[in-house]
């Protein structure tokens, strides 16, 4: 027998036993460009076998509100990273144009729109939660929210469920 | 890069254990690779692995989970059930392909 035959086979370690890692995202923004970071990272975390939760609060409710989730906008106003003159952002139709362009760029990468992305995350085992105070403030009920939202929970309940988790606020 | 032997198949692998040459892969090697990571292949697994191989041959890249779902037509839930925890990496490994590089 040669050395290669006696050696243990080299097999990837998929780390199935270390399953205690947990990630919670807090989505507090309702603009298109701020919706994607959590969705992409949550999806990646689920693909790595990590328990993943997303808590939607304040303007982040727009991501799960059936009336707004398909119509999130991107504006160049207040966003110097677009490297465009800020005054341009104030012209009528500029936000619609910027939104259209960003949506096209996202679609070109074959990344789903927000509603489909939420379904993908739920199918992958992710947990989606709505913030009670925001729901009360905006006078929403469960019928107003995407079906993939598991429940409306209080801040305290979120703190409880995120125990031991890495929490990322967006 | 090293050489390793899995169920009588001598293969070249990278430092993580993924095959470095997809051409060394054979359908019956999939069985042995799956066993190494605790998966017993069923026909459903094999259909997905076949899709990965076919898609890689066409595009030169390992399909991401989303592509397996969208283009291959295999539901996300199913993939997580058949290849628990890390479906994208596990499917790629069994198919003798590199890990997928896409973000989504």
PDB file of C-alpha atoms in Angstrom:
ATOM      1  CA  UNK A   1       0.000   0.000   0.000  1.00  0.00           C
ATOM      2  CA  UNK A   2       1.198   3.482  -0.785  1.00  0.00           C
ATOM      3  CA  UNK A   3       0.929   6.429   1.553  1.00  0.00           C
ATOM      4  CA  UNK A   4      -2.027   7.934  -0.317  1.00  0.00           C
ATOM      5  CA  UNK A   5      -4.085   4.788   0.117  1.00  0.00           C
ATOM      6  CA  UNK A   6      -3.589   4.539   3.843  1.00  0.00           C
ATOM      7  CA  UNK A   7      -4.088   8.236   4.579  1.00  0.00           C
ATOM      8  CA  UNK A   8      -7.553   9.380   5.558  1.00  0.00           C
ATOM      9  CA  UNK A   9      -9.330  10.902   2.552  1.00  0.00           C
ATOM     10  CA  UNK A  10      -9.256  14.692   2.325  1.00  0.00           C
ATOM     11  CA  UNK A  11     -12.866  15.797   2.630  1.00  0.00           C
ATOM     12  CA  UNK A  12     -14.224  19.339   3.136  1.00  0.00           C
ATOM     13  CA  UNK A  13     -15.288  20.144   6.664  1.00  0.00           C
ATOM     14  CA  UNK A  14     -18.765  21.588   6.338  1.00  0.00           C
ATOM     15  CA  UNK A  15     -18.830  22.351  10.044  1.00  0.00           C
ATOM     16  CA  UNK A  16     -22.248  20.793  10.534  1.00  0.00           C
ATOM     17  CA  UNK A  17     -21.617  20.383  14.235  1.00  0.00           C
ATOM     18  CA  UNK A  18     -20.936  24.046  15.022  1.00  0.00           C
ATOM     19  CA  UNK A  19     -24.491  25.195  14.552  1.00  0.00           C
ATOM     20  CA  UNK A  20     -24.720  27.665  17.431  1.00  0.00           C
ATOM     21  CA  UNK A  21     -23.901  30.711  15.303  1.00  0.00           C
ATOM     22  CA  UNK A  22     -26.879  33.011  14.940  1.00  0.00           C
ATOM     23  CA  UNK A  23     -27.290  36.291  13.037  1.00  0.00           C
ATOM     24  CA  UNK A  24     -30.014  38.923  13.462  1.00  0.00           C
ATOM     25  CA  UNK A  25     -30.492  41.836  11.103  1.00  0.00           C
ATOM     26  CA  UNK A  26     -32.491  44.911  12.054  1.00  0.00           C
ATOM     27  CA  UNK A  27     -33.877  46.631   8.959  1.00  0.00           C
ATOM     28  CA  UNK A  28     -34.802  50.208   9.772  1.00  0.00           C
ATOM     29  CA  UNK A  29     -34.626  51.818   6.327  1.00  0.00           C
ATOM     30  CA  UNK A  30     -37.177  51.914   3.545  1.00  0.00           C
ATOM     31  CA  UNK A  31     -35.063  52.899   0.562  1.00  0.00           C
ATOM     32  CA  UNK A  32     -34.186  50.438  -2.160  1.00  0.00           C
ATOM     33  CA  UNK A  33     -30.423  50.664  -1.649  1.00  0.00           C
ATOM     34  CA  UNK A  34     -30.769  50.051   2.093  1.00  0.00           C
ATOM     35  CA  UNK A  35     -33.078  47.059   1.649  1.00  0.00           C
ATOM     36  CA  UNK A  36     -30.575  44.869  -0.114  1.00  0.00           C
ATOM     37  CA  UNK A  37     -27.652  44.622   2.356  1.00  0.00           C
ATOM     38  CA  UNK A  38     -29.655  42.631   4.909  1.00  0.00           C
ATOM     39  CA  UNK A  39     -31.375  40.504   2.264  1.00  0.00           C
ATOM     40  CA  UNK A  40     -28.130  39.511   0.587  1.00  0.00           C
ATOM     41  CA  UNK A  41     -26.275  38.833   3.824  1.00  0.00           C
ATOM     42  CA  UNK A  42     -29.205  36.979   5.399  1.00  0.00           C
ATOM     43  CA  UNK A  43     -29.444  34.786   2.327  1.00  0.00           C
ATOM     44  CA  UNK A  44     -25.701  34.108   2.450  1.00  0.00           C
ATOM     45  CA  UNK A  45     -25.895  33.288   6.164  1.00  0.00           C
ATOM     46  CA  UNK A  46     -28.712  30.798   5.560  1.00  0.00           C
ATOM     47  CA  UNK A  47     -26.652  29.172   2.828  1.00  0.00           C
ATOM     48  CA  UNK A  48     -23.965  28.633   5.444  1.00  0.00           C
ATOM     49  CA  UNK A  49     -26.384  26.878   7.761  1.00  0.00           C
ATOM     50  CA  UNK A  50     -26.614  29.791  10.210  1.00  0.00           C
ATOM     51  CA  UNK A  51     -29.820  30.562  12.137  1.00  0.00           C
ATOM     52  CA  UNK A  52     -30.972  33.883  10.685  1.00  0.00           C
ATOM     53  CA  UNK A  53     -33.571  36.433  11.762  1.00  0.00           C
ATOM     54  CA  UNK A  54     -34.616  39.773  10.286  1.00  0.00           C
ATOM     55  CA  UNK A  55     -36.489  42.323  12.407  1.00  0.00           C
ATOM     56  CA  UNK A  56     -38.225  45.056  10.432  1.00  0.00           C
ATOM     57  CA  UNK A  57     -38.757  48.331  12.225  1.00  0.00           C
ATOM     58  CA  UNK A  58     -39.732  51.901  11.381  1.00  0.00           C
ATOM     59  CA  UNK A  59     -39.044  52.701   7.708  1.00  0.00           C
ATOM     60  CA  UNK A  60     -37.880  49.112   7.295  1.00  0.00           C
ATOM     61  CA  UNK A  61     -41.567  48.218   7.503  1.00  0.00           C
ATOM     62  CA  UNK A  62     -41.800  49.393   3.889  1.00  0.00           C
ATOM     63  CA  UNK A  63     -39.855  46.236   2.946  1.00  0.00           C
ATOM     64  CA  UNK A  64     -42.651  43.998   4.240  1.00  0.00           C
ATOM     65  CA  UNK A  65     -45.681  46.217   3.697  1.00  0.00           C
ATOM     66  CA  UNK A  66     -47.563  44.786   0.707  1.00  0.00           C
ATOM     67  CA  UNK A  67     -48.416  48.304  -0.478  1.00  0.00           C
ATOM     68  CA  UNK A  68     -44.818  49.523  -0.580  1.00  0.00           C
ATOM     69  CA  UNK A  69     -42.528  46.495  -0.838  1.00  0.00           C
ATOM     70  CA  UNK A  70     -42.602  46.463  -4.630  1.00  0.00           C
ATOM     71  CA  UNK A  71     -42.102  50.205  -4.867  1.00  0.00           C
ATOM     72  CA  UNK A  72     -39.039  51.056  -2.780  1.00  0.00           C
ATOM     73  CA  UNK A  73     -37.126  54.006  -4.170  1.00  0.00           C
ATOM     74  CA  UNK A  74     -33.557  55.084  -4.513  1.00  0.00           C
ATOM     75  CA  UNK A  75     -32.694  58.771  -4.446  1.00  0.00           C
ATOM     76  CA  UNK A  76     -29.433  60.517  -5.200  1.00  0.00           C
ATOM     77  CA  UNK A  77     -30.488  63.233  -2.732  1.00  0.00           C
ATOM     78  CA  UNK A  78     -28.413  63.074   0.406  1.00  0.00           C
ATOM     79  CA  UNK A  79     -26.261  60.356  -1.079  1.00  0.00           C
ATOM     80  CA  UNK A  80     -22.866  61.788  -2.039  1.00  0.00           C
ATOM     81  CA  UNK A  81     -21.695  58.325  -3.121  1.00  0.00           C
ATOM     82  CA  UNK A  82     -23.569  58.732  -6.394  1.00  0.00           C
ATOM     83  CA  UNK A  83     -21.012  61.471  -7.282  1.00  0.00           C
ATOM     84  CA  UNK A  84     -23.755  63.485  -8.956  1.00  0.00           C
ATOM     85  CA  UNK A  85     -24.579  67.139  -8.218  1.00  0.00           C
ATOM     86  CA  UNK A  86     -27.062  67.066  -5.334  1.00  0.00           C
ATOM     87  CA  UNK A  87     -29.199  69.744  -7.016  1.00  0.00           C
ATOM     88  CA  UNK A  88     -29.926  67.269  -9.808  1.00  0.00           C
ATOM     89  CA  UNK A  89     -31.697  65.008  -7.324  1.00  0.00           C
ATOM     90  CA  UNK A  90     -34.313  67.673  -6.729  1.00  0.00           C
ATOM     91  CA  UNK A  91     -35.558  67.704 -10.307  1.00  0.00           C
ATOM     92  CA  UNK A  92     -38.917  66.046 -10.903  1.00  0.00           C
ATOM     93  CA  UNK A  93     -38.563  62.447 -12.024  1.00  0.00           C
ATOM     94  CA  UNK A  94     -34.958  62.074 -10.849  1.00  0.00           C
ATOM     95  CA  UNK A  95     -35.801  59.624  -8.067  1.00  0.00           C
ATOM     96  CA  UNK A  96     -37.910  57.533 -10.438  1.00  0.00           C
ATOM     97  CA  UNK A  97     -35.048  57.493 -12.935  1.00  0.00           C
ATOM     98  CA  UNK A  98     -32.416  56.615 -10.325  1.00  0.00           C
ATOM     99  CA  UNK A  99     -34.682  53.866  -8.980  1.00  0.00           C
ATOM    100  CA  UNK A 100     -35.261  52.435 -12.438  1.00  0.00           C
ATOM    101  CA  UNK A 101     -31.527  52.375 -13.127  1.00  0.00           C
ATOM    102  CA  UNK A 102     -30.702  50.697  -9.840  1.00  0.00           C
ATOM    103  CA  UNK A 103     -33.460  48.096 -10.291  1.00  0.00           C
ATOM    104  CA  UNK A 104     -32.060  47.267 -13.712  1.00  0.00           C
ATOM    105  CA  UNK A 105     -28.533  46.864 -12.347  1.00  0.00           C
ATOM    106  CA  UNK A 106     -29.833  44.561  -9.621  1.00  0.00           C
ATOM    107  CA  UNK A 107     -31.880  42.516 -12.114  1.00  0.00           C
ATOM    108  CA  UNK A 108     -28.869  42.244 -14.435  1.00  0.00           C
ATOM    109  CA  UNK A 109     -27.043  40.440 -11.635  1.00  0.00           C
ATOM    110  CA  UNK A 110     -29.997  38.078 -11.398  1.00  0.00           C
ATOM    111  CA  UNK A 111     -30.758  39.247  -7.875  1.00  0.00           C
ATOM    112  CA  UNK A 112     -34.483  39.083  -7.090  1.00  0.00           C
ATOM    113  CA  UNK A 113     -36.720  42.040  -6.234  1.00  0.00           C
ATOM    114  CA  UNK A 114     -37.588  42.579  -2.571  1.00  0.00           C
ATOM    115  CA  UNK A 115     -40.836  40.517  -2.340  1.00  0.00           C
ATOM    116  CA  UNK A 116     -39.305  37.512  -4.106  1.00  0.00           C
ATOM    117  CA  UNK A 117     -36.122  37.844  -2.059  1.00  0.00           C
ATOM    118  CA  UNK A 118     -38.127  37.686   1.183  1.00  0.00           C
ATOM    119  CA  UNK A 119     -39.788  34.479  -0.015  1.00  0.00           C
ATOM    120  CA  UNK A 120     -36.418  33.038  -0.906  1.00  0.00           C
ATOM    121  CA  UNK A 121     -35.143  33.812   2.591  1.00  0.00           C
ATOM    122  CA  UNK A 122     -38.206  32.280   4.216  1.00  0.00           C
ATOM    123  CA  UNK A 123     -37.864  29.157   2.047  1.00  0.00           C
ATOM    124  CA  UNK A 124     -34.238  28.883   3.124  1.00  0.00           C
ATOM    125  CA  UNK A 125     -35.389  28.816   6.748  1.00  0.00           C
ATOM    126  CA  UNK A 126     -34.970  32.496   7.673  1.00  0.00           C
ATOM    127  CA  UNK A 127     -37.275  34.110  10.247  1.00  0.00           C
ATOM    128  CA  UNK A 128     -38.916  37.450   9.494  1.00  0.00           C
ATOM    129  CA  UNK A 129     -40.399  39.592  12.269  1.00  0.00           C
ATOM    130  CA  UNK A 130     -42.311  42.870  12.297  1.00  0.00           C
ATOM    131  CA  UNK A 131     -41.842  45.449  15.051  1.00  0.00           C
ATOM    132  CA  UNK A 132     -44.948  45.934  17.214  1.00  0.00           C
ATOM    133  CA  UNK A 133     -44.441  49.613  17.871  1.00  0.00           C
ATOM    134  CA  UNK A 134     -44.045  50.346  14.142  1.00  0.00           C
ATOM    135  CA  UNK A 135     -47.125  48.248  13.326  1.00  0.00           C
ATOM    136  CA  UNK A 136     -49.139  50.198  15.917  1.00  0.00           C
ATOM    137  CA  UNK A 137     -47.775  53.561  14.830  1.00  0.00           C
ATOM    138  CA  UNK A 138     -48.479  52.941  11.156  1.00  0.00           C
ATOM    139  CA  UNK A 139     -51.830  51.328  11.970  1.00  0.00           C
ATOM    140  CA  UNK A 140     -51.031  48.138  10.082  1.00  0.00           C
ATOM    141  CA  UNK A 141     -52.380  44.674  10.651  1.00  0.00           C
ATOM    142  CA  UNK A 142     -51.124  41.260   9.588  1.00  0.00           C
ATOM    143  CA  UNK A 143     -53.085  41.401   6.328  1.00  0.00           C
ATOM    144  CA  UNK A 144     -51.046  44.456   5.289  1.00  0.00           C
ATOM    145  CA  UNK A 145     -47.797  42.571   5.611  1.00  0.00           C
ATOM    146  CA  UNK A 146     -46.100  39.998   3.394  1.00  0.00           C
ATOM    147  CA  UNK A 147     -47.255  36.473   4.210  1.00  0.00           C
ATOM    148  CA  UNK A 148     -43.685  35.398   4.941  1.00  0.00           C
ATOM    149  CA  UNK A 149     -43.616  37.569   8.086  1.00  0.00           C
ATOM    150  CA  UNK A 150     -43.885  35.121  10.982  1.00  0.00           C
ATOM    151  CA  UNK A 151     -45.228  37.434  13.646  1.00  0.00           C
ATOM    152  CA  UNK A 152     -45.355  40.901  15.129  1.00  0.00           C
ATOM    153  CA  UNK A 153     -43.041  41.066  18.131  1.00  0.00           C
ATOM    154  CA  UNK A 154     -42.094  43.643  20.742  1.00  0.00           C
ATOM    155  CA  UNK A 155     -38.636  45.102  21.264  1.00  0.00           C
ATOM    156  CA  UNK A 156     -38.285  42.915  24.354  1.00  0.00           C
ATOM    157  CA  UNK A 157     -39.149  39.795  22.403  1.00  0.00           C
ATOM    158  CA  UNK A 158     -36.536  40.715  19.811  1.00  0.00           C
ATOM    159  CA  UNK A 159     -33.920  41.179  22.523  1.00  0.00           C
ATOM    160  CA  UNK A 160     -34.846  37.769  23.895  1.00  0.00           C
ATOM    161  CA  UNK A 161     -34.657  35.950  20.580  1.00  0.00           C
ATOM    162  CA  UNK A 162     -31.384  37.627  19.627  1.00  0.00           C
ATOM    163  CA  UNK A 163     -29.609  36.359  22.729  1.00  0.00           C
ATOM    164  CA  UNK A 164     -26.158  35.151  21.748  1.00  0.00           C
ATOM    165  CA  UNK A 165     -26.597  36.366  18.166  1.00  0.00           C
ATOM    166  CA  UNK A 166     -24.503  38.684  16.059  1.00  0.00           C
ATOM    167  CA  UNK A 167     -26.788  41.678  15.575  1.00  0.00           C
ATOM    168  CA  UNK A 168     -26.448  43.915  12.544  1.00  0.00           C
ATOM    169  CA  UNK A 169     -28.362  47.196  12.404  1.00  0.00           C
ATOM    170  CA  UNK A 170     -29.111  48.616   8.993  1.00  0.00           C
TER     171      UNK A 170
ATOM    172  CA  UNK B   1      -3.165  20.797  -4.183  1.00  0.00           C
ATOM    173  CA  UNK B   2      -3.015  17.184  -3.016  1.00  0.00           C
ATOM    174  CA  UNK B   3      -4.100  13.775  -4.143  1.00  0.00           C
ATOM    175  CA  UNK B   4      -6.571  11.818  -2.108  1.00  0.00           C
ATOM    176  CA  UNK B   5      -8.320   8.489  -2.557  1.00  0.00           C
ATOM    177  CA  UNK B   6     -12.041   8.202  -1.962  1.00  0.00           C
ATOM    178  CA  UNK B   7     -13.601   4.742  -2.351  1.00  0.00           C
ATOM    179  CA  UNK B   8     -10.877   3.719  -4.765  1.00  0.00           C
ATOM    180  CA  UNK B   9     -11.064   6.911  -6.840  1.00  0.00           C
ATOM    181  CA  UNK B  10      -7.813   8.826  -6.872  1.00  0.00           C
ATOM    182  CA  UNK B  11      -8.599  12.532  -7.199  1.00  0.00           C
ATOM    183  CA  UNK B  12      -6.808  15.877  -7.064  1.00  0.00           C
ATOM    184  CA  UNK B  13      -8.251  18.186  -4.421  1.00  0.00           C
ATOM    185  CA  UNK B  14      -7.602  21.712  -3.148  1.00  0.00           C
ATOM    186  CA  UNK B  15      -6.780  22.532   0.473  1.00  0.00           C
ATOM    187  CA  UNK B  16     -10.449  22.313   1.426  1.00  0.00           C
ATOM    188  CA  UNK B  17     -11.006  18.958  -0.247  1.00  0.00           C
ATOM    189  CA  UNK B  18     -12.929  20.096  -3.356  1.00  0.00           C
ATOM    190  CA  UNK B  19     -11.969  18.446  -6.647  1.00  0.00           C
ATOM    191  CA  UNK B  20      -9.666  20.691  -8.653  1.00  0.00           C
ATOM    192  CA  UNK B  21     -10.348  19.013 -11.984  1.00  0.00           C
ATOM    193  CA  UNK B  22     -14.054  18.562 -12.774  1.00  0.00           C
ATOM    194  CA  UNK B  23     -13.052  16.120 -15.543  1.00  0.00           C
ATOM    195  CA  UNK B  24     -11.846  13.609 -12.963  1.00  0.00           C
ATOM    196  CA  UNK B  25     -15.434  13.284 -11.752  1.00  0.00           C
ATOM    197  CA  UNK B  26     -17.639  10.397 -12.791  1.00  0.00           C
ATOM    198  CA  UNK B  27     -21.314   9.864 -11.954  1.00  0.00           C
ATOM    199  CA  UNK B  28     -20.513   6.909  -9.734  1.00  0.00           C
ATOM    200  CA  UNK B  29     -17.944   8.963  -7.835  1.00  0.00           C
ATOM    201  CA  UNK B  30     -20.829  11.206  -6.697  1.00  0.00           C
ATOM    202  CA  UNK B  31     -22.027   8.336  -4.507  1.00  0.00           C
ATOM    203  CA  UNK B  32     -18.674   8.117  -2.735  1.00  0.00           C
ATOM    204  CA  UNK B  33     -18.294  11.894  -2.308  1.00  0.00           C
ATOM    205  CA  UNK B  34     -21.818  12.151  -0.885  1.00  0.00           C
ATOM    206  CA  UNK B  35     -21.146   9.349   1.583  1.00  0.00           C
ATOM    207  CA  UNK B  36     -18.067  11.211   2.821  1.00  0.00           C
ATOM    208  CA  UNK B  37     -20.243  14.136   3.902  1.00  0.00           C
ATOM    209  CA  UNK B  38     -23.052  12.032   5.303  1.00  0.00           C
ATOM    210  CA  UNK B  39     -25.483  12.169   2.398  1.00  0.00           C
ATOM    211  CA  UNK B  40     -27.093   9.113   0.801  1.00  0.00           C
ATOM    212  CA  UNK B  41     -27.932   9.946  -2.792  1.00  0.00           C
ATOM    213  CA  UNK B  42     -31.472   9.490  -4.058  1.00  0.00           C
ATOM    214  CA  UNK B  43     -32.746  10.049  -7.602  1.00  0.00           C
ATOM    215  CA  UNK B  44     -33.736  13.584  -6.601  1.00  0.00           C
ATOM    216  CA  UNK B  45     -30.162  14.311  -5.457  1.00  0.00           C
ATOM    217  CA  UNK B  46     -28.870  12.893  -8.733  1.00  0.00           C
ATOM    218  CA  UNK B  47     -31.168  15.065 -10.844  1.00  0.00           C
ATOM    219  CA  UNK B  48     -29.810  18.143  -9.076  1.00  0.00           C
ATOM    220  CA  UNK B  49     -26.193  17.004  -9.441  1.00  0.00           C
ATOM    221  CA  UNK B  50     -26.836  16.373 -13.154  1.00  0.00           C
ATOM    222  CA  UNK B  51     -28.132  19.923 -13.488  1.00  0.00           C
ATOM    223  CA  UNK B  52     -25.018  21.319 -11.793  1.00  0.00           C
ATOM    224  CA  UNK B  53     -22.754  19.353 -14.138  1.00  0.00           C
ATOM    225  CA  UNK B  54     -24.709  20.394 -17.207  1.00  0.00           C
ATOM    226  CA  UNK B  55     -24.839  24.051 -16.167  1.00  0.00           C
ATOM    227  CA  UNK B  56     -21.130  24.101 -15.352  1.00  0.00           C
ATOM    228  CA  UNK B  57     -20.338  22.592 -18.749  1.00  0.00           C
ATOM    229  CA  UNK B  58     -22.348  25.370 -20.400  1.00  0.00           C
ATOM    230  CA  UNK B  59     -21.310  28.382 -18.337  1.00  0.00           C
ATOM    231  CA  UNK B  60     -17.945  27.403 -16.875  1.00  0.00           C
ATOM    232  CA  UNK B  61     -19.192  28.373 -13.413  1.00  0.00           C
ATOM    233  CA  UNK B  62     -20.791  26.448 -10.591  1.00  0.00           C
ATOM    234  CA  UNK B  63     -24.427  27.605 -10.370  1.00  0.00           C
ATOM    235  CA  UNK B  64     -25.464  29.447  -7.209  1.00  0.00           C
ATOM    236  CA  UNK B  65     -28.420  28.226  -5.133  1.00  0.00           C
ATOM    237  CA  UNK B  66     -30.660  30.777  -6.800  1.00  0.00           C
ATOM    238  CA  UNK B  67     -29.642  29.597 -10.247  1.00  0.00           C
ATOM    239  CA  UNK B  68     -30.291  25.974  -9.292  1.00  0.00           C
ATOM    240  CA  UNK B  69     -33.755  27.067  -8.195  1.00  0.00           C
ATOM    241  CA  UNK B  70     -34.535  29.487 -11.004  1.00  0.00           C
ATOM    242  CA  UNK B  71     -32.936  27.788 -13.996  1.00  0.00           C
ATOM    243  CA  UNK B  72     -32.889  24.204 -12.764  1.00  0.00           C
ATOM    244  CA  UNK B  73     -36.375  24.398 -11.296  1.00  0.00           C
ATOM    245  CA  UNK B  74     -35.509  22.821  -7.937  1.00  0.00           C
ATOM    246  CA  UNK B  75     -37.281  24.621  -5.047  1.00  0.00           C
ATOM    247  CA  UNK B  76     -35.092  26.259  -2.394  1.00  0.00           C
ATOM    248  CA  UNK B  77     -36.781  24.302   0.412  1.00  0.00           C
ATOM    249  CA  UNK B  78     -35.998  21.051  -1.372  1.00  0.00           C
ATOM    250  CA  UNK B  79     -32.312  21.955  -1.692  1.00  0.00           C
ATOM    251  CA  UNK B  80     -32.038  22.690   2.022  1.00  0.00           C
ATOM    252  CA  UNK B  81     -33.759  19.392   2.791  1.00  0.00           C
ATOM    253  CA  UNK B  82     -31.617  17.261   0.481  1.00  0.00           C
ATOM    254  CA  UNK B  83     -28.299  18.975   1.229  1.00  0.00           C
ATOM    255  CA  UNK B  84     -28.768  20.213   4.793  1.00  0.00           C
ATOM    256  CA  UNK B  85     -27.183  23.383   6.201  1.00  0.00           C
ATOM    257  CA  UNK B  86     -24.883  24.327   3.330  1.00  0.00           C
ATOM    258  CA  UNK B  87     -26.633  23.223   0.163  1.00  0.00           C
ATOM    259  CA  UNK B  88     -24.613  25.262  -2.355  1.00  0.00           C
ATOM    260  CA  UNK B  89     -21.247  23.972  -1.151  1.00  0.00           C
ATOM    261  CA  UNK B  90     -22.430  20.412  -0.611  1.00  0.00           C
ATOM    262  CA  UNK B  91     -24.000  20.147  -4.060  1.00  0.00           C
ATOM    263  CA  UNK B  92     -20.840  21.539  -5.646  1.00  0.00           C
ATOM    264  CA  UNK B  93     -18.667  19.080  -3.738  1.00  0.00           C
ATOM    265  CA  UNK B  94     -20.716  16.050  -4.735  1.00  0.00           C
ATOM    266  CA  UNK B  95     -20.784  17.256  -8.347  1.00  0.00           C
ATOM    267  CA  UNK B  96     -16.991  17.557  -8.327  1.00  0.00           C
ATOM    268  CA  UNK B  97     -17.143  21.297  -8.998  1.00  0.00           C
ATOM    269  CA  UNK B  98     -15.594  24.366  -7.313  1.00  0.00           C
ATOM    270  CA  UNK B  99     -17.616  26.244  -4.697  1.00  0.00           C
ATOM    271  CA  UNK B 100     -20.011  28.743  -6.316  1.00  0.00           C
ATOM    272  CA  UNK B 101     -18.760  32.349  -6.329  1.00  0.00           C
ATOM    273  CA  UNK B 102     -21.962  34.358  -6.748  1.00  0.00           C
ATOM    274  CA  UNK B 103     -23.386  36.305  -3.797  1.00  0.00           C
ATOM    275  CA  UNK B 104     -27.006  35.321  -4.356  1.00  0.00           C
TER     276      UNK B 104
END
